[in-house]
XYZ file of C-alpha atoms in Angstrom:
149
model
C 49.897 93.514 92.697
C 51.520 91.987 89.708
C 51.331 96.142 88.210
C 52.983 97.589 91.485
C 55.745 95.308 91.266
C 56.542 96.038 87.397
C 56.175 99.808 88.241
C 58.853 99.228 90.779
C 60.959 97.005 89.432
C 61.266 99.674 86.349
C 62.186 102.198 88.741
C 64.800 100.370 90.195
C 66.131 100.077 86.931
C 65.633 103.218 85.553
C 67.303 104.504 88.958
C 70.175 101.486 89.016
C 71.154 102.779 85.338
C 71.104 106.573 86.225
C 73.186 106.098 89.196
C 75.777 103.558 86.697
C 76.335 106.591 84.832
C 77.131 109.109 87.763
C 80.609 109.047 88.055
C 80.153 110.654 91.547
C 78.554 107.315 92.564
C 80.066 104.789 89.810
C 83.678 106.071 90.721
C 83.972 105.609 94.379
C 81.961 102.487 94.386
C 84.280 100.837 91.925
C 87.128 102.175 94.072
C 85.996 100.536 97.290
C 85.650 97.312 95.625
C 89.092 97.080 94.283
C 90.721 98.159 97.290
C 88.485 98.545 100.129
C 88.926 95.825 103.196
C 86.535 95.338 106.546
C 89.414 96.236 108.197
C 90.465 98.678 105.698
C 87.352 101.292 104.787
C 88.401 103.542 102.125
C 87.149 106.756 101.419
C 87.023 108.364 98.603
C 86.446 111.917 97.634
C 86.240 114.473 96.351
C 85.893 113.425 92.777
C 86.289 115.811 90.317
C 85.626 115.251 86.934
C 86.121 117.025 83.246
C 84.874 115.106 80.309
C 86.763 111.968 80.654
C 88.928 112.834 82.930
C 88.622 112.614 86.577
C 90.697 113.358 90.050
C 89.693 111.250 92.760
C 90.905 111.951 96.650
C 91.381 108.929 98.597
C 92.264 107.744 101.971
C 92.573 104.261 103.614
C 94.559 103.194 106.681
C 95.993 106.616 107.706
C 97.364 106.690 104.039
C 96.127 108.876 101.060
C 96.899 109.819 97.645
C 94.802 111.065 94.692
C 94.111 108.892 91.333
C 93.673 110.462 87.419
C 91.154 108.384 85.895
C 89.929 108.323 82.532
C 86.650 106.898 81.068
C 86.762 104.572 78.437
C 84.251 102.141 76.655
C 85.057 99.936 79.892
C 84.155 102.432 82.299
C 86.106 104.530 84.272
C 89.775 103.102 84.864
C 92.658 104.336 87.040
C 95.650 105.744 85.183
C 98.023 106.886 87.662
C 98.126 107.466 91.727
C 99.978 110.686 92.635
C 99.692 113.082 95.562
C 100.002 117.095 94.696
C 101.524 116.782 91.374
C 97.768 116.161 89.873
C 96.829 119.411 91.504
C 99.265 120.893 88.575
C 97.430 121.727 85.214
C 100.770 121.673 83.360
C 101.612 117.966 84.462
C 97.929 117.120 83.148
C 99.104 118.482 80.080
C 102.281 116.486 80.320
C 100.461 113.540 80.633
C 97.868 114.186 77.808
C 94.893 115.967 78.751
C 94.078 119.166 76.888
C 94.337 122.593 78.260
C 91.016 122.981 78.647
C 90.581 119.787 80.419
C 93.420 120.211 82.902
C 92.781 123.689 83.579
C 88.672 122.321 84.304
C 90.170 119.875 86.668
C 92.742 121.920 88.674
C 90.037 124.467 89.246
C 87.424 121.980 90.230
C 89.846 120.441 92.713
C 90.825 123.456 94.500
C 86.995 124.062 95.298
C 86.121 120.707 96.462
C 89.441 120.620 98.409
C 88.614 124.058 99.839
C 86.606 123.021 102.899
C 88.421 119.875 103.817
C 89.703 119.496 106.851
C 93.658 119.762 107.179
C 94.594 116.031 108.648
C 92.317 114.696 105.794
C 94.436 117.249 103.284
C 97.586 116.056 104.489
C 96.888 112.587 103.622
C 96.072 113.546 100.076
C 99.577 114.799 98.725
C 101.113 112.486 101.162
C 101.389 110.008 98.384
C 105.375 110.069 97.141
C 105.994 110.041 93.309
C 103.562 108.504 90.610
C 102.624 105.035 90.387
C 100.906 104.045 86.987
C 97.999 101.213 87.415
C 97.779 99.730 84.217
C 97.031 96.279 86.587
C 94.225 98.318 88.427
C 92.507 99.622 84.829
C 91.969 95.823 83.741
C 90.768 95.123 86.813
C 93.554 93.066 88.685
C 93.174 95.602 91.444
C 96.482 95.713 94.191
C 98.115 98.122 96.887
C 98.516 101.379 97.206
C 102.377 101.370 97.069
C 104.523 104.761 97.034
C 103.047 106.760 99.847
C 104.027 107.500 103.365
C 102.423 107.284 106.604
């Protein structure tokens, strides 16, 4: 008994640190717990990411936007909320990333935004102008101000 419970609680381990380092599962999931209400379900994709770099798709509330993120020795932190503009490789550029990097992300988000559905679409470069979240990347969390209905 005592030997079936070690072998399991080392697999949830070895499975709960696998899954920390996902950032298909660590991104979303530290998304919904900034902003995410009962009232208020957020979803998030897709998530797209290039070495430390990530877009993120979200919509909550008949609102949506899409979030650069950037991984740092805390983990991956917001940087800005924007609509279509991060759908640009040239204002990833503009905003630091390297050419290779913004040119991976651009062309990873125009697959995974391929087969979405048009409403959901919509929602994504709703989102009017840029809002940096230096609040959100130390964890202070807050709305998602600057987009439309």
């Amino acid at each position: 008994m005592k030997l079936t419970i070690a072998i399991l609680a080392g697999l949830l381990v070895a499975s709960m640190a696998s899954a920390d380092e996902d950032p298909q599962q660590v991104i979303p999931a530290k998304l919904k717990v900034m902003f995410e209400r009962p009232d208020k379900p957020l979803d998030v994709a897709p998530v797209v990411v290039q070495a430390d770099w990530a877009i993120v798709g979200w919509r909550q509330d008949g609102r949506g936007g899409r979030a650069l993120m950037k991984k740092t020795h805390q983990g991956w932190n917001i940087y800005l909320c924007s609509g279509d503009s991060l759908k640009d490789a040239a204002t990833l550029e503009r905003l630091g990333l390297s050419v290779n990097d913004a040119a991976g992300l651009t062309g990873k988000l125009k697959n995974a935004e391929a087969g979405f559905d048009p409403s959901a679409l919509a929602l994504l470069f709703s989102f009017e102008g840029t809002v940096m979240m230096m609040e959100a990347s130390t964890g202070a969390g807050g709305d998602h101000e600057g987009h439309t209905q």
